[in-house]
Coordinates of C-alpha atoms and ligand atoms in Angstrom, one line a residue:
M24 CA 3.7 -3.3 -21.8
F25 CA 0.5 -5.0 -21.9
K26 CA 1.9 -7.4 -19.6
G27 CA -0.7 -9.1 -18.3
F28 CA -3.7 -9.4 -21.1
S29 CA -0.3 -10.1 -24.1
R30 CA -1.4 -13.1 -24.9
F31 CA -5.5 -12.0 -25.4
L32 CA -3.5 -9.5 -28.2
Q33 CA -2.3 -11.6 -29.9
R34 CA -5.9 -13.0 -31.4
P35 CA -8.0 -11.2 -30.0
G36 CA -10.6 -11.1 -31.8
E37 CA -10.5 -14.7 -32.5
R38 CA -10.2 -15.8 -28.5
L39 CA -13.0 -13.2 -27.7
K40 CA -15.6 -14.7 -29.6
T41 CA -14.2 -19.1 -29.1
L42 CA -14.3 -18.1 -25.2
F43 CA -17.1 -15.7 -24.5
G44 CA -19.6 -16.2 -27.7
A45 CA -21.6 -13.2 -29.1
E46 CA -20.4 -9.5 -29.5
S47 CA -19.1 -7.2 -26.9
A48 CA -21.8 -6.6 -24.2
Q49 CA -23.1 -2.9 -23.6
A50 CA -24.7 -3.3 -20.4
S51 CA -27.9 -1.3 -19.7
E52 CA -29.6 -1.1 -16.3
N53 CA -32.6 -1.9 -17.5
T54 CA -30.5 -4.9 -19.8
R55 CA -29.6 -7.6 -17.6
P56 CA -25.7 -8.6 -17.8
T57 CA -24.3 -11.8 -19.0
R58 CA -21.5 -12.8 -17.4
R59 CA -17.8 -13.6 -19.4
V60 CA -15.3 -15.7 -17.7
L61 CA -11.7 -15.5 -18.4
P62 CA -10.6 -18.3 -16.7
R63 CA -6.7 -18.6 -15.2
D64 CA -5.3 -19.8 -18.8
E65 CA -6.2 -17.0 -20.7
H66 CA -4.3 -14.4 -18.3
D67 CA -1.4 -13.6 -16.9
V68 CA -3.1 -12.1 -13.8
S69 CA -0.7 -13.6 -11.4
R70 CA -0.7 -13.6 -7.4
R71 CA 2.1 -12.6 -7.1
D72 CA 1.9 -9.3 -8.1
L73 CA -1.1 -9.3 -6.1
S74 CA -1.2 -7.8 -3.0
E75 CA -0.9 -10.0 -0.1
N76 CA -3.2 -8.7 2.1
A77 CA -6.3 -8.0 -0.5
L78 CA -5.4 -12.0 -1.0
K79 CA -6.1 -12.6 2.6
V80 CA -9.9 -10.4 3.6
L81 CA -10.7 -12.6 0.4
Y82 CA -9.7 -15.7 1.0
R83 CA -11.7 -14.9 5.1
L84 CA -14.4 -13.2 3.1
N85 CA -14.8 -16.6 1.1
N86 CA -13.9 -19.2 4.3
A87 CA -16.6 -17.3 5.9
G88 CA -18.9 -17.9 3.4
Y89 CA -19.1 -14.7 1.5
D90 CA -18.6 -14.5 -2.1
A91 CA -15.9 -11.7 -2.5
Y92 CA -13.9 -10.4 -5.7
L93 CA -10.9 -8.1 -6.5
V94 CA -12.4 -5.5 -8.5
G95 CA -11.4 -1.5 -10.1
G96 CA -8.3 0.5 -10.8
C97 CA -5.9 -3.7 -9.7
I98 CA -7.4 -5.6 -12.0
R99 CA -7.3 -3.2 -15.3
D100 CA -3.8 -2.3 -14.3
S101 CA -2.9 -5.3 -13.7
L102 CA -3.8 -6.8 -16.9
L103 CA -2.0 -3.7 -18.3
G104 CA 1.1 -5.0 -17.2
N105 CA 0.7 -1.8 -14.9
R106 CA 1.5 -2.2 -11.0
P107 CA -2.1 -1.1 -8.8
K108 CA -2.2 1.6 -6.5
D109 CA -4.1 0.3 -4.5
F110 CA -6.5 -2.7 -4.0
D111 CA -10.2 -3.2 -3.3
V112 CA -12.5 -5.8 -3.1
A113 CA -15.6 -6.6 -3.7
T114 CA -18.1 -8.3 -1.6
A115 CA -21.5 -10.0 -1.1
A116 CA -20.7 -8.9 3.2
T117 CA -22.3 -6.1 4.5
P118 CA -19.7 -3.5 6.0
D119 CA -21.1 -4.6 9.5
E120 CA -20.4 -7.9 8.0
V121 CA -16.8 -7.5 6.6
R122 CA -17.0 -5.4 10.8
Q123 CA -16.9 -8.8 12.0
L124 CA -14.3 -11.0 10.5
F125 CA -11.3 -7.8 10.8
R126 CA -10.2 -6.6 14.3
N127 CA -7.8 -4.6 12.0
S128 CA -10.8 -2.9 10.2
R129 CA -13.7 0.4 10.4
I130 CA -16.2 1.8 8.7
I131 CA -16.0 4.8 7.0
G132 CA -18.3 7.2 4.7
R133 CA -21.6 7.8 5.3
R134 CA -22.5 8.9 1.7
F135 CA -21.1 5.3 0.2
R136 CA -20.4 3.5 3.3
I137 CA -17.0 0.7 2.7
V138 CA -14.6 -1.0 5.0
H139 CA -11.0 -0.2 5.1
V140 CA -9.5 -3.2 6.5
R141 CA -5.2 -2.1 7.7
F142 CA -2.3 -3.7 7.4
G143 CA 0.2 -1.5 9.0
R144 CA 0.2 1.0 6.2
E145 CA -2.3 -1.0 3.6
V146 CA -5.7 -0.3 3.5
I147 CA -8.2 -2.5 1.1
E148 CA -10.2 -0.8 1.1
V149 CA -13.9 -3.1 1.1
T150 CA -17.4 -2.7 -0.8
T151 CA -21.2 -4.6 -0.3
F152 CA -22.3 -5.3 -3.9
R153 CA -23.7 -2.1 -4.6
G154 CA -27.8 -2.7 -6.2
R155 CA -30.4 -0.7 -7.5
H156 CA -31.5 2.4 -5.6
G157 CA -34.4 4.3 -5.0
E158 CA -37.6 1.9 -5.8
E159 CA -38.2 0.0 -3.0
D160 CA -35.9 1.1 0.1
G161 CA -38.1 4.9 -0.2
G162 CA -35.3 6.1 0.3
N163 CA -34.1 5.4 3.3
H164 CA -30.4 3.3 1.7
S165 CA -30.0 5.7 -1.4
Q166 CA -31.0 9.0 -2.1
Q167 CA -31.0 10.9 -5.0
S168 CA -31.8 14.7 -5.4
D169 CA -34.2 16.3 -8.3
E170 CA -31.7 16.8 -11.1
G171 CA -30.9 13.2 -10.5
L172 CA -27.4 13.6 -7.9
L173 CA -26.4 10.4 -6.1
L174 CA -26.7 11.8 -2.1
R175 CA -26.2 8.1 -1.0
D176 CA -26.0 4.9 -2.0
N177 CA -26.8 2.3 0.4
V178 CA -28.2 0.0 -1.1
W179 CA -26.8 -4.1 -1.2
G180 CA -27.2 -6.3 -3.8
S181 CA -25.8 -9.3 -6.1
V182 CA -22.7 -9.3 -8.9
E183 CA -23.9 -8.2 -11.4
E184 CA -25.7 -5.7 -10.2
D185 CA -23.1 -3.9 -8.6
A186 CA -21.1 -4.0 -12.4
I187 CA -23.1 -1.5 -13.8
R188 CA -23.1 1.1 -10.9
R189 CA -19.4 1.2 -11.5
D190 CA -17.9 4.0 -13.8
F191 CA -16.0 1.7 -16.6
T192 CA -15.9 -1.0 -17.9
V193 CA -12.8 -0.9 -17.8
N194 CA -13.4 -0.7 -14.0
A195 CA -15.7 -3.3 -13.4
L196 CA -13.3 -6.8 -13.7
Y197 CA -13.6 -9.4 -10.3
Y198 CA -10.7 -11.5 -10.5
S199 CA -11.9 -14.6 -8.1
V200 CA -9.4 -15.9 -5.4
S201 CA -11.3 -19.0 -5.6
D202 CA -10.7 -20.2 -9.3
F203 CA -8.1 -16.8 -10.3
S204 CA -10.3 -16.4 -12.9
I205 CA -11.8 -12.7 -14.2
H206 CA -15.1 -12.1 -15.1
D207 CA -16.2 -9.5 -16.6
W208 CA -20.1 -8.2 -17.5
T209 CA -20.0 -5.4 -19.2
G210 CA -17.5 -5.6 -22.0
G211 CA -14.7 -4.2 -20.1
L212 CA -12.4 -6.5 -21.2
Q213 CA -13.0 -6.0 -25.0
D214 CA -12.7 -2.1 -24.4
L215 CA -9.7 -3.3 -22.5
D216 CA -8.4 -4.7 -25.6
D217 CA -9.4 -1.8 -27.9
R218 CA -7.8 0.8 -25.5
I219 CA -10.9 2.9 -25.3
L220 CA -13.5 4.1 -21.9
R221 CA -16.9 3.9 -21.4
L222 CA -18.7 4.6 -18.8
I223 CA -21.4 1.8 -18.2
G224 CA -24.8 2.9 -18.6
D225 CA -26.6 5.7 -20.5
P226 CA -24.3 8.2 -20.2
E227 CA -25.7 11.4 -18.9
T228 CA -27.9 9.5 -16.1
R229 CA -24.7 8.3 -14.8
Y230 CA -23.5 11.7 -14.9
R231 CA -26.2 13.7 -13.0
E232 CA -25.8 11.0 -11.0
D233 CA -22.4 11.9 -10.0
P234 CA -20.7 14.9 -11.6
V235 CA -17.1 14.0 -10.3
R236 CA -17.4 10.4 -13.1
M237 CA -16.0 13.3 -15.7
L238 CA -13.2 14.0 -14.3
R239 CA -12.4 10.6 -13.5
A240 CA -12.6 10.2 -17.4
A241 CA -10.2 12.6 -17.7
R242 CA -8.3 11.3 -15.1
F243 CA -8.3 8.0 -17.1
A244 CA -8.8 8.8 -20.3
A245 CA -4.8 10.8 -19.9
K246 CA -3.7 7.7 -17.5
L247 CA -4.6 4.9 -19.6
D248 CA -3.7 7.1 -23.0
F249 CA -7.3 5.5 -23.5
S250 CA -9.4 7.4 -26.4
L251 CA -13.0 8.2 -24.2
A252 CA -15.9 6.2 -26.6
A253 CA -17.4 9.2 -28.2
E254 CA -21.3 9.0 -26.7
T255 CA -18.9 8.9 -23.2
E256 CA -17.3 12.0 -24.4
A257 CA -20.3 13.5 -25.5
P258 CA -22.7 15.0 -22.9
I259 CA -19.5 16.0 -21.2
R260 CA -18.8 19.6 -22.0
E261 CA -22.4 20.2 -21.4
L262 CA -22.6 18.4 -18.0
A263 CA -20.0 20.1 -16.7
P264 CA -21.3 23.1 -14.4
L265 CA -23.0 20.0 -12.5
L266 CA -19.0 19.9 -11.1
L267 CA -20.0 22.5 -9.2
Q268 CA -22.0 20.9 -7.1
I269 CA -19.3 18.8 -5.1
P270 CA -18.3 19.8 -2.5
P271 CA -15.1 21.8 -2.7
A272 CA -13.5 19.2 0.0
R273 CA -14.2 16.0 -2.3
L274 CA -13.3 17.8 -5.7
F275 CA -9.9 19.1 -3.9
E276 CA -9.0 15.0 -3.1
E277 CA -9.5 14.8 -6.6
V278 CA -7.6 17.2 -8.0
L279 CA -5.1 15.7 -6.1
K280 CA -5.5 12.5 -7.8
L281 CA -5.4 14.3 -11.6
F282 CA -2.0 16.3 -11.1
L283 CA -0.2 14.0 -8.3
S284 CA -0.2 10.7 -10.3
G285 CA 2.2 11.3 -12.4
H286 CA 0.3 11.9 -15.5
A287 CA -1.1 15.9 -15.0
V288 CA 0.2 17.3 -18.0
Q289 CA -1.9 14.2 -20.3
S290 CA -4.2 15.1 -17.3
F291 CA -4.5 18.7 -17.7
R292 CA -5.6 18.9 -21.9
V293 CA -8.1 16.4 -21.7
L294 CA -9.3 18.5 -18.7
R295 CA -9.0 21.5 -20.4
E296 CA -10.0 19.7 -23.7
L297 CA -13.2 18.9 -21.9
G298 CA -14.3 22.4 -21.1
L299 CA -13.2 20.2 -16.7
F300 CA -10.5 22.8 -15.8
A301 CA -12.5 25.4 -15.8
M302 CA -15.3 24.4 -13.4
L303 CA -12.4 23.4 -11.1
F304 CA -9.9 26.7 -11.6
P305 CA -12.0 29.0 -13.2
E306 CA -10.2 32.3 -12.5
S307 CA -7.2 30.4 -14.2
D308 CA -8.8 29.2 -17.1
E309 CA -9.6 32.8 -17.8
A310 CA -6.3 33.9 -17.1
L311 CA -4.8 30.7 -19.2
Q312 CA -6.4 33.1 -22.4
A313 CA -5.4 36.5 -21.3
L314 CA -2.2 36.1 -20.3
P315 CA 0.9 34.7 -23.1
W316 CA 3.4 33.6 -20.0
A317 CA 0.9 31.5 -17.5
E318 CA 0.3 27.9 -20.2
A319 CA 3.9 27.8 -20.4
L320 CA 3.4 28.4 -16.7
V321 CA 1.3 25.8 -15.7
E322 CA 2.5 22.6 -18.1
Q323 CA 5.8 23.7 -17.6
A324 CA 5.0 22.7 -13.5
L325 CA 3.0 20.0 -14.4
A326 CA 5.8 18.4 -16.0
N327 CA 7.8 18.5 -13.2
T328 CA 5.3 16.8 -11.0
D329 CA 6.2 14.3 -13.5
T330 CA 9.5 13.6 -13.6
R331 CA 9.8 14.2 -9.3
L332 CA 6.6 11.8 -9.0
A333 CA 9.2 9.5 -10.9
E334 CA 11.9 9.8 -9.7
D335 CA 10.3 9.2 -6.6
R336 CA 10.9 12.7 -5.3
P337 CA 8.1 14.5 -3.2
V338 CA 5.9 16.5 -3.7
T339 CA 4.0 19.3 -2.5
P340 CA 0.3 20.1 -3.7
A341 CA 1.2 24.2 -1.7
F342 CA 3.2 24.2 -5.1
L343 CA 0.8 22.9 -7.2
F344 CA -1.6 24.9 -5.8
A345 CA 1.1 28.0 -6.1
A346 CA 1.3 27.9 -10.1
L347 CA -2.6 26.6 -10.9
L348 CA -3.0 30.4 -9.1
W349 CA 0.1 32.4 -10.3
P350 CA -2.1 33.8 -13.7
C351 CA -4.8 34.6 -11.3
V352 CA -2.6 36.1 -8.7
T353 CA -0.6 38.4 -10.9
Q354 CA -3.7 39.6 -13.1
R355 CA -5.6 40.6 -9.8
T356 CA -2.5 42.8 -8.6
A357 CA -2.1 44.5 -11.1
Q358 CA -6.1 45.5 -11.1
V359 CA -5.5 46.8 -6.9
A360 CA -2.7 48.7 -7.4
H361 CA -4.4 50.0 -10.0
E362 CA -7.8 49.7 -8.1
Q363 CA -6.6 51.0 -5.1
D364 CA -3.1 52.9 -5.1
L365 CA -1.7 49.9 -3.6
P366 CA 2.5 49.2 -4.4
E367 CA 3.3 46.1 -5.2
V368 CA 3.8 43.5 -1.7
P369 CA 0.3 45.2 0.0
A370 CA -1.1 44.2 -3.7
Q371 CA -0.4 40.7 -4.5
Q372 CA -1.0 40.2 -0.2
A373 CA -4.8 41.2 -0.7
A374 CA -4.9 39.9 -4.6
A375 CA -3.7 36.7 -2.4
Q376 CA -6.4 37.2 -0.1
Q377 CA -9.0 37.9 -2.8
V378 CA -7.7 34.5 -5.3
I379 CA -7.9 31.8 -2.6
S380 CA -11.0 33.2 -1.1
R381 CA -12.6 32.6 -4.5
Q382 CA -11.2 29.5 -5.2
L383 CA -12.3 27.7 -2.0
Q384 CA -15.6 27.9 -3.6
H385 CA -14.4 25.4 -6.1
T386 CA -11.8 23.3 -4.6
S387 CA -10.7 23.8 -0.7
I388 CA -6.9 24.0 0.2
P389 CA -6.4 23.2 3.8
K390 CA -4.2 25.6 5.4
R391 CA -1.3 23.0 5.9
F392 CA -1.2 23.8 2.1
S393 CA -2.7 27.4 1.4
M394 CA 0.4 28.7 4.2
P395 CA 3.2 27.5 2.9
M396 CA 1.3 28.8 -0.8
R397 CA 1.1 32.4 -0.1
D398 CA 5.3 31.9 1.3
I399 CA 6.4 31.2 -2.7
W400 CA 4.3 33.7 -3.6
E401 CA 5.6 36.5 -1.3
L402 CA 8.7 35.3 -1.9
Q403 CA 9.0 36.4 -5.4
Q404 CA 8.9 39.7 -3.8
Q405 CA 11.5 39.0 -1.2
L406 CA 14.1 37.5 -4.4
P407 CA 14.7 40.4 -6.2
R408 CA 16.0 42.6 -3.2
R409 CA 19.8 41.1 -2.3
R410 CA 20.5 44.1 -0.4
G411 CA 21.9 43.9 2.8
R412 CA 21.1 41.2 5.3
R413 CA 17.3 40.8 4.0
V414 CA 19.0 38.9 0.7
F415 CA 20.2 35.7 3.8
Q416 CA 17.2 36.1 5.6
T417 CA 15.4 35.5 2.4
L418 CA 18.1 32.2 2.5
E419 CA 16.9 30.7 5.2
H420 CA 13.4 31.0 4.8
P421 CA 12.2 28.1 5.4
R422 CA 10.0 27.6 2.0
F423 CA 13.3 29.1 0.4
R424 CA 14.3 25.9 -1.9
A425 CA 9.9 26.4 -3.5
A426 CA 10.3 30.0 -3.8
Y427 CA 13.6 29.5 -5.5
D428 CA 11.9 26.6 -7.6
F429 CA 9.5 28.8 -9.2
L430 CA 11.0 31.7 -9.4
L431 CA 13.0 29.9 -12.3
L432 CA 9.9 28.5 -13.4
R433 CA 8.5 31.8 -14.0
E434 CA 11.1 32.7 -15.9
E435 CA 11.5 29.4 -18.0
A436 CA 7.8 30.8 -18.5
G437 CA 9.0 33.7 -19.9
E438 CA 6.4 35.4 -17.9
L439 CA 11.0 36.9 -16.4
T440 CA 13.5 38.0 -17.9
P441 CA 16.2 34.7 -17.0
G442 CA 18.9 36.2 -14.3
L443 CA 17.3 36.5 -11.3
G444 CA 17.0 33.0 -11.3
Q445 CA 20.8 32.0 -12.3
W446 CA 21.9 34.6 -9.7
W447 CA 20.5 32.9 -7.2
T448 CA 21.9 29.4 -8.4
R449 CA 25.2 31.3 -8.0
F450 CA 24.2 32.6 -4.8
Q451 CA 23.2 29.8 -2.8
D452 CA 26.5 27.7 -3.7
A453 CA 29.2 30.7 -2.9
D454 CA 31.4 30.8 -0.2
E455 CA 31.1 33.9 1.8
S456 CA 33.4 36.4 -0.5
E457 CA 31.9 34.7 -3.4
Q458 CA 28.5 35.9 -1.9
H459 CA 29.3 39.6 -1.2
Q460 CA 31.2 39.7 -4.9
L461 CA 27.2 38.7 -6.1
M462 CA 25.8 41.5 -4.2
A463 CA 28.2 43.9 -4.7
E464 CA 27.4 42.4 -8.4
V465 CA 24.2 43.2 -8.2
D466 CA 24.7 46.7 -6.7
G467 CA 26.9 47.3 -10.1
G468 CA 23.9 47.2 -11.7
H469 CA 25.1 44.3 -13.5
P470 CA 22.4 42.5 -15.7
A471 CA 22.1 39.5 -12.9
G472 CA 20.5 42.6 -11.1
N473 CA 16.4 43.1 -11.3
S474 CA 14.6 40.5 -12.9
G475 CA 15.4 42.0 -16.4
K476 CA 13.1 45.1 -14.9
P477 CA 14.3 48.4 -14.7
R478 CA 14.6 48.8 -10.8
R479 CA 11.7 51.5 -10.3
R480 CA 11.0 53.3 -6.7
R481 CA 7.2 54.9 -7.1
P482 CA 6.5 58.4 -6.0
R483 CA 4.3 58.0 -3.0
K484 CA 1.4 59.9 -3.0
R485 CA 0.1 62.4 -1.1
R486 CA -2.7 62.4 1.2
R487 CA -4.9 64.4 1.5
N488 CA -7.1 65.6 3.8
P489 CA -10.0 63.6 3.5
N490 CA -11.9 66.6 5.7
R491 CA -11.0 69.5 3.4
S492 CA -13.3 69.8 0.3
T493 CA -10.8 72.6 -1.5
P494 CA -7.6 71.6 -3.4
P495 CA -4.5 71.5 -1.9
T496 CA -2.2 74.4 -2.4
L497 CA 1.1 74.9 -3.8
D498 CA 2.8 76.0 -0.5
E499 CA 1.2 73.6 1.7
Ligands
ATP523 P1 -6.9 3.9 -9.3 O1 -7.0 3.8 -7.6 O2 -6.0 3.4 -9.9 O3 -7.1 5.4 -9.4 P2 -9.5 3.5 -9.4 O4 -10.4 2.4 -10.1 O5 -9.3 1.3 -8.9 O6 -8.6 3.6 -10.1 P3 -11.2 4.1 -7.0 O7 -11.1 5.8 -7.0 O8 -10.2 2.8 -6.6 O9 -10.7 4.3 -8.8 O10 -12.7 3.0 -7.2 C1 -12.3 2.3 -7.7 C2 -13.9 1.1 -7.9 O11 -14.9 1.9 -7.5 C3 -13.5 2.0 -9.3 O12 -13.0 1.7 -10.1 C4 -14.6 1.9 -9.6 O13 -15.4 0.0 -9.4 C5 -15.1 2.4 -9.0 N1 -16.1 3.5 -8.3 C6 -15.0 4.3 -8.1 N2 -15.8 5.7 -8.3 C7 -16.5 5.4 -8.2 C8 -18.2 6.8 -8.8 N3 -18.3 7.7 -8.9 N4 -19.1 5.9 -9.9 C9 -19.0 4.4 -9.8 N5 -18.3 4.1 -9.7 C10 -16.8 4.3 -9.2
MG524 MG1 -8.3 1.7 -6.5

């Protein structure tokens, strides 16, 4: 597993001492970090494992006289022997200077200006070295709220200043294409060796600057199977509510990274453990505690997502959100049906609406995902109805497959007694005569019948004439 780092691992302590001298650096904003250089023959990150396009960007920047490195997840993951997801470049060139060097580039972001250099489908993210913010520029390029939240961070600096502005030590390793060495300013190599995720600088200050770093801590701990350094973990539970200040659109993106990158189950566990899940999905968090099957349902949905990704099969945020919010929908449906005396279908529609609008205060859910999510929920009420033409309408619904998978999930989690799922499994593959036989089974009241629930019609309440104050008499 530790392909890139293996040589380093064989003699970790020794190697570190002889190569770099003293103890592991703990850079803080007040101390000038010392650089440690891992020469090419001391690591296994080969140019063959790196993106050709990212290397092109480095060479062109270097040739134009700008210092430039590969940095972040790509170097961390390469050292761990994993295939990097994307490639990030840090450089001394300003966004405008980068823009001028690459025709295929554009500047994005306001809060954090960066340049995207596009090569077909691959995008290389080029970031100018960040410096210390706040002091010299009178707030023109950086801006912080009274609570310490970094509203803008566009002050340029040197590579060592850039290193200590990054989040975790293992994310602050710089690969140079001039001699293929790796530069470490914050003790990241040692932490990588020890499998520790450590926030750079004073944790509380860094979380206040950007509370999303708490989510990133959970995500990387889950993805890399690293432990959090004690001082990195300590403030999280108390500071978790700072996430409520983050725009829902940004949190939506983070949720996708947490749950659609192949480590969803572990991310979910770490998030709950750290008290962060409740800041993203407050209502689900409550429902998870109230409903005995809810945790199994969410975990199973996440496990299926991880499996699908491992098999290179598609996954959709619609299904993910459908599962994460389903426990709230069922809870609210019962409540609405009771309070407003509504039948189940409109009660669930109203409940779904409420659940979505509350969730939107925390994470956005773009319409292209919330619409199919609602379909998946609504079809849960159609799936038990297997008489007449309706059954074929359900089968032909564009969201049938997702809804059927969702039904299996509910049965597996113990929300429903198994039976209905199997009926649909058979029905999908059946020929016409078998289909009619299966439908007849339903009419005959076979066990496959009603998702384990007896079919029950609510007696309709007679509406009272609202203009009348006396109770209706029997002969009315
Ligand atoms: P991956 O791409 O595998 O999810 P990554 O570490 O590359 O992981 P990115 O979001 O691509 O993560 O960010 C690239 C780098 O930018 C990080 O490694 C880190 O050095 C820095 N970075 C990203 N977000 C933050 C942040 N909120 N605060 C400080 N530094 C950050
Ligand atoms: Mg990255």
